[in-house]
mmCIF file of C-alpha atoms and ligand atoms in Angstrom:
data_model
loop_
_atom_site.group_PDB
_atom_site.id
_atom_site.type_symbol
_atom_site.label_atom_id
_atom_site.label_comp_id
_atom_site.label_asym_id
_atom_site.label_seq_id
_atom_site.Cartn_x
_atom_site.Cartn_y
_atom_site.Cartn_z
ATOM 1 C CA MET Z 1019 34.042 51.708 -96.911
ATOM 2 C CA ASN Z 1020 33.793 53.424 -93.524
ATOM 3 C CA VAL Z 1021 31.516 55.298 -91.185
ATOM 4 C CA VAL Z 1022 31.461 58.430 -93.339
ATOM 5 C CA ASP Z 1023 30.645 56.492 -96.497
ATOM 6 C CA GLY Z 1024 27.027 57.682 -96.765
ATOM 7 C CA ARG Z 1025 25.777 55.083 -99.259
ATOM 8 C CA THR Z 1026 26.974 51.989 -97.415
ATOM 9 C CA THR Z 1027 26.058 53.269 -93.993
ATOM 10 C CA THR Z 1028 22.641 54.344 -95.216
ATOM 11 C CA SER Z 1029 21.881 50.936 -96.679
ATOM 12 C CA PHE Z 1030 22.873 49.335 -93.400
ATOM 13 C CA LEU Z 1031 20.663 51.704 -91.452
ATOM 14 C CA GLU Z 1032 17.799 50.949 -93.846
ATOM 15 C CA GLU Z 1033 18.174 47.306 -92.903
ATOM 16 C CA VAL Z 1034 18.097 48.211 -89.233
ATOM 17 C CA GLY Z 1035 15.153 50.530 -89.872
ATOM 18 C CA LYS Z 1036 13.017 47.523 -90.843
ATOM 19 C CA ILE Z 1037 13.025 46.537 -87.192
ATOM 20 C CA ASN Z 1038 10.082 48.161 -85.450
ATOM 21 C CA ASP Z 1039 11.274 48.691 -81.899
ATOM 22 C CA PRO Z 1040 14.966 49.503 -81.660
ATOM 23 C CA ARG Z 1041 14.988 48.921 -77.878
ATOM 24 C CA THR Z 1042 14.325 45.237 -77.775
ATOM 25 C CA THR Z 1043 16.326 42.118 -77.328
ATOM 26 C CA GLU Z 1044 14.997 41.075 -80.684
ATOM 27 C CA LEU Z 1045 16.880 43.935 -82.300
ATOM 28 C CA LEU Z 1046 20.057 42.948 -80.568
ATOM 29 C CA GLU Z 1047 19.596 39.374 -81.696
ATOM 30 C CA GLN Z 1048 19.052 40.678 -85.204
ATOM 31 C CA LEU Z 1049 22.250 42.681 -84.887
ATOM 32 C CA ASP Z 1050 23.943 39.458 -83.851
ATOM 33 C CA ARG Z 1051 22.603 37.602 -86.898
ATOM 34 C CA GLU Z 1052 23.026 40.292 -89.518
ATOM 35 C CA GLY Z 1053 25.906 42.319 -88.243
ATOM 36 C CA LYS Z 1054 28.567 39.782 -89.089
ATOM 37 C CA ASN Z 1055 28.669 41.027 -92.645
ATOM 38 C CA TYR Z 1056 29.366 44.573 -91.621
ATOM 39 C CA SER Z 1057 32.408 46.639 -90.886
ATOM 40 C CA TRP Z 1058 33.288 48.311 -87.603
ATOM 41 C CA GLY Z 1059 32.384 51.677 -89.147
ATOM 42 C CA GLU Z 1060 28.866 50.455 -89.887
ATOM 43 C CA ILE Z 1061 28.465 48.823 -86.481
ATOM 44 C CA PHE Z 1062 29.619 52.067 -84.875
ATOM 45 C CA SER Z 1063 26.891 53.946 -86.766
ATOM 46 C CA LEU Z 1064 24.299 51.456 -85.571
ATOM 47 C CA VAL Z 1065 25.412 51.595 -81.950
ATOM 48 C CA HIS Z 1066 25.445 55.400 -82.128
ATOM 49 C CA MET Z 1067 21.902 55.362 -83.456
ATOM 50 C CA LEU Z 1068 20.690 52.888 -80.823
ATOM 51 C CA LEU Z 1069 22.218 54.718 -77.887
ATOM 52 C CA GLY Z 1070 21.679 58.244 -79.215
ATOM 53 C CA ASP Z 1071 25.079 59.103 -77.801
ATOM 54 C CA ARG Z 1072 28.186 59.192 -79.944
ATOM 55 C CA SER Z 1073 30.618 59.223 -77.045
ATOM 56 C CA SER Z 1074 29.174 56.072 -75.373
ATOM 57 C CA ALA Z 1075 29.021 54.347 -78.768
ATOM 58 C CA ARG Z 1076 32.677 55.109 -79.283
ATOM 59 C CA TRP Z 1077 33.715 53.808 -75.836
ATOM 60 C CA ILE Z 1078 31.749 50.581 -76.359
ATOM 61 C CA CYS Z 1079 33.010 49.931 -79.888
ATOM 62 C CA GLU Z 1080 36.615 50.670 -78.967
ATOM 63 C CA ASP Z 1081 36.396 48.328 -75.983
ATOM 64 C CA ALA Z 1082 34.732 45.528 -77.978
ATOM 65 C CA ALA Z 1083 37.300 45.936 -80.758
ATOM 66 C CA GLY Z 1084 40.101 45.822 -78.186
ATOM 67 C CA SER Z 1085 41.542 49.023 -79.616
ATOM 68 C CA THR Z 1086 42.611 52.371 -78.276
ATOM 69 C CA SER Z 1087 40.853 55.510 -79.440
ATOM 70 C CA ALA Z 1088 43.515 56.153 -82.074
ATOM 71 C CA GLU Z 1089 43.595 52.510 -83.214
ATOM 72 C CA PHE Z 1090 39.823 52.426 -83.636
ATOM 73 C CA LEU Z 1091 40.087 54.806 -86.596
ATOM 74 C CA THR Z 1092 42.231 52.223 -88.358
ATOM 75 C CA VAL Z 1093 39.747 49.329 -87.901
ATOM 76 C CA LEU Z 1094 36.651 51.082 -89.288
ATOM 77 C CA ASP Z 1095 36.901 49.208 -92.614
ATOM 78 C CA ARG Z 1096 37.559 45.818 -91.025
ATOM 79 C CA LYS Z 1097 34.734 43.255 -90.845
ATOM 80 C CA ILE Z 1098 33.544 42.660 -87.304
ATOM 81 C CA THR Z 1099 34.034 39.115 -85.998
ATOM 82 C CA ASN Z 1100 31.274 37.102 -84.337
ATOM 83 C CA GLU Z 1101 33.067 37.308 -81.018
ATOM 84 C CA GLU Z 1102 33.353 41.109 -81.239
ATOM 85 C CA LEU Z 1103 29.717 41.340 -82.262
ATOM 86 C CA GLY Z 1104 28.725 39.314 -79.200
ATOM 87 C CA ARG Z 1105 30.640 41.751 -76.996
ATOM 88 C CA VAL Z 1106 29.067 44.815 -78.628
ATOM 89 C CA SER Z 1107 25.561 43.334 -78.423
ATOM 90 C CA SER Z 1108 25.932 42.518 -74.752
ATOM 91 C CA MET Z 1109 27.290 45.965 -73.907
ATOM 92 C CA VAL Z 1110 24.581 47.752 -75.914
ATOM 93 C CA ALA Z 1111 21.879 45.662 -74.204
ATOM 94 C CA ARG Z 1112 23.253 46.596 -70.773
ATOM 95 C CA ARG Z 1113 23.430 50.277 -71.715
ATOM 96 C CA LEU Z 1114 19.859 50.255 -73.049
ATOM 97 C CA ASN Z 1115 18.882 48.705 -69.705
ATOM 98 C CA GLY Z 1116 20.179 51.851 -68.004
ATOM 99 C CA GLU Z 1117 23.467 50.561 -66.591
ATOM 100 C CA PRO Z 1118 26.185 53.243 -66.420
ATOM 101 C CA LEU Z 1119 28.754 53.066 -69.193
ATOM 102 C CA GLN Z 1120 31.583 52.871 -66.655
ATOM 103 C CA TYR Z 1121 30.219 49.673 -65.043
ATOM 104 C CA ILE Z 1122 29.724 48.123 -68.483
ATOM 105 C CA LEU Z 1123 33.301 48.864 -69.468
ATOM 106 C CA GLY Z 1124 34.439 47.761 -65.995
ATOM 107 C CA TYR Z 1125 36.905 50.624 -65.665
ATOM 108 C CA TRP Z 1126 37.136 54.383 -65.692
ATOM 109 C CA CYS Z 1127 39.993 56.821 -65.948
ATOM 110 C CA PHE Z 1128 40.669 59.072 -62.983
ATOM 111 C CA ARG Z 1129 43.539 61.564 -63.186
ATOM 112 C CA THR Z 1130 46.555 59.419 -64.202
ATOM 113 C CA LEU Z 1131 45.031 56.032 -63.344
ATOM 114 C CA LYS Z 1132 42.741 53.515 -65.024
ATOM 115 C CA LEU Z 1133 40.569 52.168 -62.206
ATOM 116 C CA LYS Z 1134 38.389 49.095 -62.085
ATOM 117 C CA VAL Z 1135 34.798 50.082 -61.230
ATOM 118 C CA ASP Z 1136 31.654 48.041 -60.719
ATOM 119 C CA SER Z 1137 28.418 48.321 -58.785
ATOM 120 C CA ARG Z 1138 30.265 47.914 -55.457
ATOM 121 C CA VAL Z 1139 31.771 51.404 -55.755
ATOM 122 C CA LEU Z 1140 30.880 54.933 -56.750
ATOM 123 C CA ILE Z 1141 32.095 55.868 -60.224
ATOM 124 C CA PRO Z 1142 34.875 58.410 -59.586
ATOM 125 C CA ARG Z 1143 33.714 61.873 -60.662
ATOM 126 C CA PRO Z 1144 35.622 64.706 -62.358
ATOM 127 C CA GLU Z 1145 35.004 67.016 -59.364
ATOM 128 C CA THR Z 1146 36.910 64.562 -57.161
ATOM 129 C CA GLU Z 1147 39.920 65.053 -59.425
ATOM 130 C CA GLN Z 1148 39.882 68.629 -58.156
ATOM 131 C CA THR Z 1149 39.623 67.455 -54.528
ATOM 132 C CA VAL Z 1150 42.749 65.358 -55.129
ATOM 133 C CA GLN Z 1151 44.516 68.387 -56.622
ATOM 134 C CA VAL Z 1152 43.734 70.411 -53.488
ATOM 135 C CA ALA Z 1153 45.226 67.606 -51.356
ATOM 136 C CA ILE Z 1154 48.333 67.365 -53.566
ATOM 137 C CA ASP Z 1155 48.895 71.119 -53.301
ATOM 138 C CA VAL Z 1156 48.542 71.002 -49.500
ATOM 139 C CA ILE Z 1157 50.932 68.022 -49.223
ATOM 140 C CA ASN Z 1158 53.545 69.506 -51.560
ATOM 141 C CA GLY Z 1159 53.521 72.777 -49.617
ATOM 142 C CA TRP Z 1160 53.940 71.013 -46.257
ATOM 143 C CA GLY Z 1161 57.083 71.568 -44.126
ATOM 144 C CA SER Z 1162 60.239 69.764 -45.157
ATOM 145 C CA PRO Z 1163 59.930 67.249 -48.030
ATOM 146 C CA ALA Z 1164 61.871 64.799 -45.816
ATOM 147 C CA ASP Z 1165 59.054 64.683 -43.208
ATOM 148 C CA GLU Z 1166 56.895 61.595 -43.480
ATOM 149 C CA LEU Z 1167 53.234 62.593 -43.400
ATOM 150 C CA VAL Z 1168 50.285 60.408 -42.456
ATOM 151 C CA VAL Z 1169 47.390 60.883 -44.869
ATOM 152 C CA ALA Z 1170 43.933 59.315 -44.508
ATOM 153 C CA ASP Z 1171 41.418 58.943 -47.343
ATOM 154 C CA LEU Z 1172 38.165 58.203 -45.491
ATOM 155 C CA GLY Z 1173 35.529 56.455 -47.628
ATOM 156 C CA THR Z 1174 37.953 55.414 -50.352
ATOM 157 C CA GLY Z 1175 35.505 53.456 -52.575
ATOM 158 C CA SER Z 1176 37.468 52.419 -55.675
ATOM 159 C CA GLY Z 1177 40.587 53.907 -54.065
ATOM 160 C CA ALA Z 1178 40.495 56.884 -56.439
ATOM 161 C CA ILE Z 1179 41.776 59.509 -53.990
ATOM 162 C CA ALA Z 1180 44.312 57.413 -52.056
ATOM 163 C CA LEU Z 1181 45.765 55.776 -55.177
ATOM 164 C CA SER Z 1182 46.057 59.114 -56.992
ATOM 165 C CA LEU Z 1183 47.959 60.578 -54.046
ATOM 166 C CA ALA Z 1184 50.145 57.459 -53.990
ATOM 167 C CA ALA Z 1185 50.846 57.838 -57.713
ATOM 168 C CA GLU Z 1186 51.353 61.574 -57.931
ATOM 169 C CA VAL Z 1187 53.032 62.672 -54.698
ATOM 170 C CA HIS Z 1188 56.785 62.148 -54.684
ATOM 171 C CA ARG Z 1189 57.478 62.512 -50.984
ATOM 172 C CA SER Z 1190 57.230 59.959 -48.247
ATOM 173 C CA LEU Z 1191 53.637 59.388 -47.161
ATOM 174 C CA GLU Z 1192 51.902 56.805 -45.009
ATOM 175 C CA ILE Z 1193 48.535 56.648 -46.787
ATOM 176 C CA TRP Z 1194 45.500 54.990 -45.222
ATOM 177 C CA ALA Z 1195 42.495 54.227 -47.400
ATOM 178 C CA THR Z 1196 39.414 53.292 -45.378
ATOM 179 C CA ASP Z 1197 35.820 52.361 -46.026
ATOM 180 C CA ASN Z 1198 32.963 50.831 -44.053
ATOM 181 C CA SER Z 1199 32.092 48.674 -47.080
ATOM 182 C CA ALA Z 1200 34.133 45.465 -47.364
ATOM 183 C CA HIS Z 1201 32.883 45.153 -50.954
ATOM 184 C CA ALA Z 1202 34.271 48.585 -51.832
ATOM 185 C CA LEU Z 1203 37.604 47.712 -50.211
ATOM 186 C CA ASP Z 1204 37.812 44.576 -52.380
ATOM 187 C CA VAL Z 1205 37.640 46.814 -55.455
ATOM 188 C CA ALA Z 1206 40.204 49.213 -53.949
ATOM 189 C CA ALA Z 1207 42.498 46.221 -53.304
ATOM 190 C CA ASP Z 1208 42.196 45.100 -56.936
ATOM 191 C CA ASN Z 1209 43.031 48.628 -58.056
ATOM 192 C CA LEU Z 1210 45.987 48.823 -55.691
ATOM 193 C CA ILE Z 1211 47.418 45.661 -57.220
ATOM 194 C CA ALA Z 1212 46.635 46.659 -60.822
ATOM 195 C CA CYS Z 1213 48.141 50.141 -60.408
ATOM 196 C CA SER Z 1214 51.074 49.122 -58.208
ATOM 197 C CA ASN Z 1215 53.678 49.818 -60.915
ATOM 198 C CA GLU Z 1216 52.484 53.411 -61.067
ATOM 199 C CA LEU Z 1217 52.506 54.028 -57.312
ATOM 200 C CA VAL Z 1218 55.309 55.764 -55.451
ATOM 201 C CA GLN Z 1219 53.992 54.215 -52.219
ATOM 202 C CA LEU Z 1220 51.409 51.594 -51.347
ATOM 203 C CA PRO Z 1221 48.354 52.754 -49.386
ATOM 204 C CA ILE Z 1222 47.126 50.612 -46.492
ATOM 205 C CA LEU Z 1223 43.490 49.538 -46.810
ATOM 206 C CA SER Z 1224 41.376 49.318 -43.673
ATOM 207 C CA LEU Z 1225 37.751 48.495 -42.930
ATOM 208 C CA GLY Z 1226 35.705 50.605 -40.514
ATOM 209 C CA SER Z 1227 33.611 53.693 -40.026
ATOM 210 C CA TRP Z 1228 35.575 56.881 -40.736
ATOM 211 C CA PHE Z 1229 38.474 57.264 -38.228
ATOM 212 C CA GLU Z 1230 37.567 54.008 -36.426
ATOM 213 C CA ALA Z 1231 39.319 52.161 -39.268
ATOM 214 C CA LEU Z 1232 42.655 53.673 -38.219
ATOM 215 C CA PRO Z 1233 44.914 52.042 -35.598
ATOM 216 C CA PRO Z 1234 44.963 53.813 -32.192
ATOM 217 C CA ARG Z 1235 48.670 54.684 -32.664
ATOM 218 C CA LEU Z 1236 47.611 57.243 -35.292
ATOM 219 C CA ARG Z 1237 45.586 59.345 -32.824
ATOM 220 C CA GLY Z 1238 46.924 62.897 -33.084
ATOM 221 C CA ARG Z 1239 49.315 61.858 -35.895
ATOM 222 C CA VAL Z 1240 47.299 62.300 -39.103
ATOM 223 C CA SER Z 1241 48.463 65.383 -40.997
ATOM 224 C CA ILE Z 1242 45.959 65.341 -43.840
ATOM 225 C CA VAL Z 1243 42.469 63.900 -44.003
ATOM 226 C CA VAL Z 1244 40.831 63.771 -47.447
ATOM 227 C CA SER Z 1245 37.319 62.545 -47.988
ATOM 228 C CA ASN Z 1246 34.539 62.476 -50.506
ATOM 229 C CA PRO Z 1247 31.816 61.202 -48.158
ATOM 230 C CA PRO Z 1248 28.207 60.534 -49.137
ATOM 231 C CA TYR Z 1249 26.446 63.929 -48.970
ATOM 232 C CA ILE Z 1250 22.951 63.442 -50.365
ATOM 233 C CA SER Z 1251 19.945 63.577 -48.016
ATOM 234 C CA HIS Z 1252 17.081 61.076 -48.051
ATOM 235 C CA ALA Z 1253 14.786 63.787 -49.437
ATOM 236 C CA GLU Z 1254 17.162 64.589 -52.316
ATOM 237 C CA ARG Z 1255 17.256 60.973 -53.430
ATOM 238 C CA ILE Z 1256 14.290 61.469 -55.773
ATOM 239 C CA PHE Z 1257 16.239 64.144 -57.688
ATOM 240 C CA LEU Z 1258 19.086 61.778 -58.539
ATOM 241 C CA PRO Z 1259 19.252 60.621 -62.166
ATOM 242 C CA ARG Z 1260 17.874 57.063 -62.435
ATOM 243 C CA GLU Z 1261 21.223 55.860 -63.681
ATOM 244 C CA VAL Z 1262 22.792 56.965 -60.384
ATOM 245 C CA ALA Z 1263 19.980 56.023 -57.972
ATOM 246 C CA GLU Z 1264 19.394 52.562 -59.433
ATOM 247 C CA TRP Z 1265 22.978 51.470 -60.041
ATOM 248 C CA GLU Z 1266 25.460 53.173 -57.730
ATOM 249 C CA PRO Z 1267 25.729 51.924 -54.112
ATOM 250 C CA GLU Z 1268 23.285 53.583 -51.734
ATOM 251 C CA GLY Z 1269 25.935 53.755 -49.004
ATOM 252 C CA ALA Z 1270 28.194 55.806 -51.276
ATOM 253 C CA LEU Z 1271 25.464 58.325 -52.086
ATOM 254 C CA ILE Z 1272 23.057 58.856 -49.205
ATOM 255 C CA ALA Z 1273 24.346 60.357 -45.968
ATOM 256 C CA GLY Z 1274 21.129 60.476 -43.922
ATOM 257 C CA GLU Z 1275 18.276 62.869 -43.123
ATOM 258 C CA SER Z 1276 20.244 66.090 -43.644
ATOM 259 C CA GLY Z 1277 22.973 65.023 -46.073
ATOM 260 C CA LEU Z 1278 25.586 66.442 -43.680
ATOM 261 C CA GLU Z 1279 25.926 63.325 -41.500
ATOM 262 C CA GLY Z 1280 29.157 62.039 -43.061
ATOM 263 C CA ILE Z 1281 30.780 65.479 -43.157
ATOM 264 C CA THR Z 1282 29.793 66.108 -39.522
ATOM 265 C CA ALA Z 1283 31.036 62.699 -38.349
ATOM 266 C CA ILE Z 1284 34.440 63.317 -39.919
ATOM 267 C CA LEU Z 1285 34.819 66.896 -38.696
ATOM 268 C CA SER Z 1286 33.692 66.125 -35.152
ATOM 269 C CA ALA Z 1287 36.298 63.359 -34.712
ATOM 270 C CA ALA Z 1288 39.055 65.021 -36.724
ATOM 271 C CA THR Z 1289 40.692 67.032 -33.949
ATOM 272 C CA GLN Z 1290 41.344 63.817 -31.964
ATOM 273 C CA TRP Z 1291 43.136 62.241 -34.921
ATOM 274 C CA THR Z 1292 44.935 65.099 -36.635
ATOM 275 C CA THR Z 1293 48.219 66.770 -35.750
ATOM 276 C CA ASP Z 1294 48.072 70.312 -34.303
ATOM 277 C CA ASP Z 1295 48.677 71.664 -37.816
ATOM 278 C CA GLY Z 1296 46.384 69.053 -39.428
ATOM 279 C CA VAL Z 1297 44.270 69.817 -42.490
ATOM 280 C CA VAL Z 1298 40.915 68.279 -43.374
ATOM 281 C CA ILE Z 1299 39.814 68.384 -47.022
ATOM 282 C CA ILE Z 1300 36.222 67.332 -47.723
ATOM 283 C CA GLU Z 1301 34.288 67.306 -50.975
ATOM 284 C CA LEU Z 1302 30.703 68.500 -50.601
ATOM 285 C CA ALA Z 1303 27.603 69.511 -52.508
ATOM 286 C CA PRO Z 1304 27.540 73.146 -53.664
ATOM 287 C CA SER Z 1305 24.648 73.930 -51.300
ATOM 288 C CA GLN Z 1306 26.474 72.633 -48.195
ATOM 289 C CA GLY Z 1307 29.383 75.102 -48.001
ATOM 290 C CA GLU Z 1308 28.121 77.420 -45.257
ATOM 291 C CA GLU Z 1309 26.720 74.660 -43.037
ATOM 292 C CA ALA Z 1310 29.875 72.567 -43.373
ATOM 293 C CA LYS Z 1311 31.992 75.623 -42.565
ATOM 294 C CA ALA Z 1312 29.962 76.173 -39.382
ATOM 295 C CA VAL Z 1313 30.392 72.507 -38.391
ATOM 296 C CA ALA Z 1314 34.170 72.794 -38.889
ATOM 297 C CA LYS Z 1315 34.360 75.948 -36.731
ATOM 298 C CA ASP Z 1316 32.183 74.357 -34.023
ATOM 299 C CA ASN Z 1317 34.701 71.495 -33.922
ATOM 300 C CA GLY Z 1318 37.777 73.606 -33.331
ATOM 301 C CA PHE Z 1319 38.948 74.458 -36.856
ATOM 302 C CA VAL Z 1320 40.042 78.087 -37.072
ATOM 303 C CA ASP Z 1321 40.936 78.606 -40.724
ATOM 304 C CA VAL Z 1322 38.113 77.231 -42.857
ATOM 305 C CA GLN Z 1323 37.804 77.861 -46.579
ATOM 306 C CA ILE Z 1324 35.391 76.665 -49.224
ATOM 307 C CA LEU Z 1325 36.940 76.293 -52.680
ATOM 308 C CA SER Z 1326 34.898 76.455 -55.882
ATOM 309 C CA ASP Z 1327 35.179 74.420 -59.053
ATOM 310 C CA LEU Z 1328 35.763 75.895 -62.526
ATOM 311 C CA ALA Z 1329 32.017 76.543 -62.849
ATOM 312 C CA GLY Z 1330 32.102 78.617 -59.650
ATOM 313 C CA ARG Z 1331 30.232 76.046 -57.521
ATOM 314 C CA GLU Z 1332 31.438 75.531 -53.956
ATOM 315 C CA ARG Z 1333 32.848 71.987 -53.855
ATOM 316 C CA VAL Z 1334 35.709 71.542 -51.391
ATOM 317 C CA LEU Z 1335 36.061 72.406 -47.707
ATOM 318 C CA VAL Z 1336 39.603 72.972 -46.441
ATOM 319 C CA ALA Z 1337 39.762 73.212 -42.640
ATOM 320 C CA ARG Z 1338 42.905 73.941 -40.629
ATOM 321 C CA ARG Z 1339 43.209 73.827 -36.833
HETATM 322 C C1 SAM M 1458 30.906 59.274 -52.390
HETATM 323 S S1 SAM M 1458 31.708 57.717 -52.198
HETATM 324 C C2 SAM M 1458 33.388 58.206 -52.560
HETATM 325 C C3 SAM M 1458 34.240 57.102 -53.087
HETATM 326 C C4 SAM M 1458 35.635 57.563 -53.543
HETATM 327 N N1 SAM M 1458 36.367 58.187 -52.473
HETATM 328 C C5 SAM M 1458 35.491 58.549 -54.688
HETATM 329 O O1 SAM M 1458 35.689 59.743 -54.469
HETATM 330 O O2 SAM M 1458 35.191 58.124 -55.800
HETATM 331 C C6 SAM M 1458 31.681 57.568 -50.456
HETATM 332 C C7 SAM M 1458 32.381 56.338 -49.882
HETATM 333 O O3 SAM M 1458 32.281 56.421 -48.463
HETATM 334 C C8 SAM M 1458 31.981 55.149 -47.957
HETATM 335 N N2 SAM M 1458 31.320 55.322 -46.648
HETATM 336 C C9 SAM M 1458 30.030 55.626 -46.379
HETATM 337 N N3 SAM M 1458 29.824 55.689 -45.048
HETATM 338 C C10 SAM M 1458 31.031 55.440 -44.466
HETATM 339 C C11 SAM M 1458 31.472 55.363 -43.110
HETATM 340 N N4 SAM M 1458 30.638 55.576 -42.099
HETATM 341 N N5 SAM M 1458 32.766 55.089 -42.898
HETATM 342 C C12 SAM M 1458 33.630 54.876 -43.918
HETATM 343 N N6 SAM M 1458 33.266 54.935 -45.220
HETATM 344 C C13 SAM M 1458 31.982 55.211 -45.489
HETATM 345 C C14 SAM M 1458 31.115 54.497 -48.997
HETATM 346 O O4 SAM M 1458 31.130 53.079 -48.890
HETATM 347 C C15 SAM M 1458 31.760 55.020 -50.275
HETATM 348 O O5 SAM M 1458 32.756 54.137 -50.740
#
């Protein structure tokens, strides 16, 4: 008996179909009461039906079963325990309430790392994986591999950028990971500890607004600045999906009236903090490329490029002095 066994699954769904409103606590309580006689395959079908999203259903069931993706296929015939059912019910209820899947799971995968995420930090996005790749390429192509470079990830959130650089770059770096949110830095600290076995070097976490979080001794000594700052304007807030606007931290999303405030603050202070050959890499919204380029040039950067993602949307500013 498993998820593709039409007869068994159908009879289970008929049972569930007797419940009038599938989006109620009552249904979840019913699941709690009745589900204990069912297999993981059947519960997966139910969760899929409730969420209308196979991928989320799979993540939730795998997590509640304590199995990897491959292992989950081997537990489909096994009866679900009461404890597992409690976990599934709670996660489904949170998802139906609109909470992002990543916060429910409590982690998300970013490049090579599994990072803790909760409502104190932005959920790391796939486009930021590309921003990290740009930074890795710049670092690996830099001077002699023996040179120690100072790298600053401004607005580190979960630590996604700084920790990925620390895990993937095999040359000596002094990495600073800063944020103006103490709550975000707490999450970054947890991730630093949890990922420490995978890191080639340990980033230094520091609280403060952009460059102000760095010690004065680093003035003129930072070779590479990487940042994914907030870049949404107040006016654009209404266009955000509810799941983002209602759950992710406002300070990680909204930059100000124009949306360019964070980008401008970083670029206008960058020449005081970077080396003469310093590079600033900033993730931005596809509509901000030209304006951000102008801000970089106004602040003394000579070679300014905007790189596009695989879909051809402008996403990353690379500014050299
Ligand atoms: C878009 S999130 C990026 C988080 C993470 N770097 C990532 O890519 O997933 C922006 C981060 O910048 C931080 N931030 C906002 N304003 C800041 C400021 N003035 N100084 C430092 N960090 C700031 C926010 O707290 C948030 O963690």
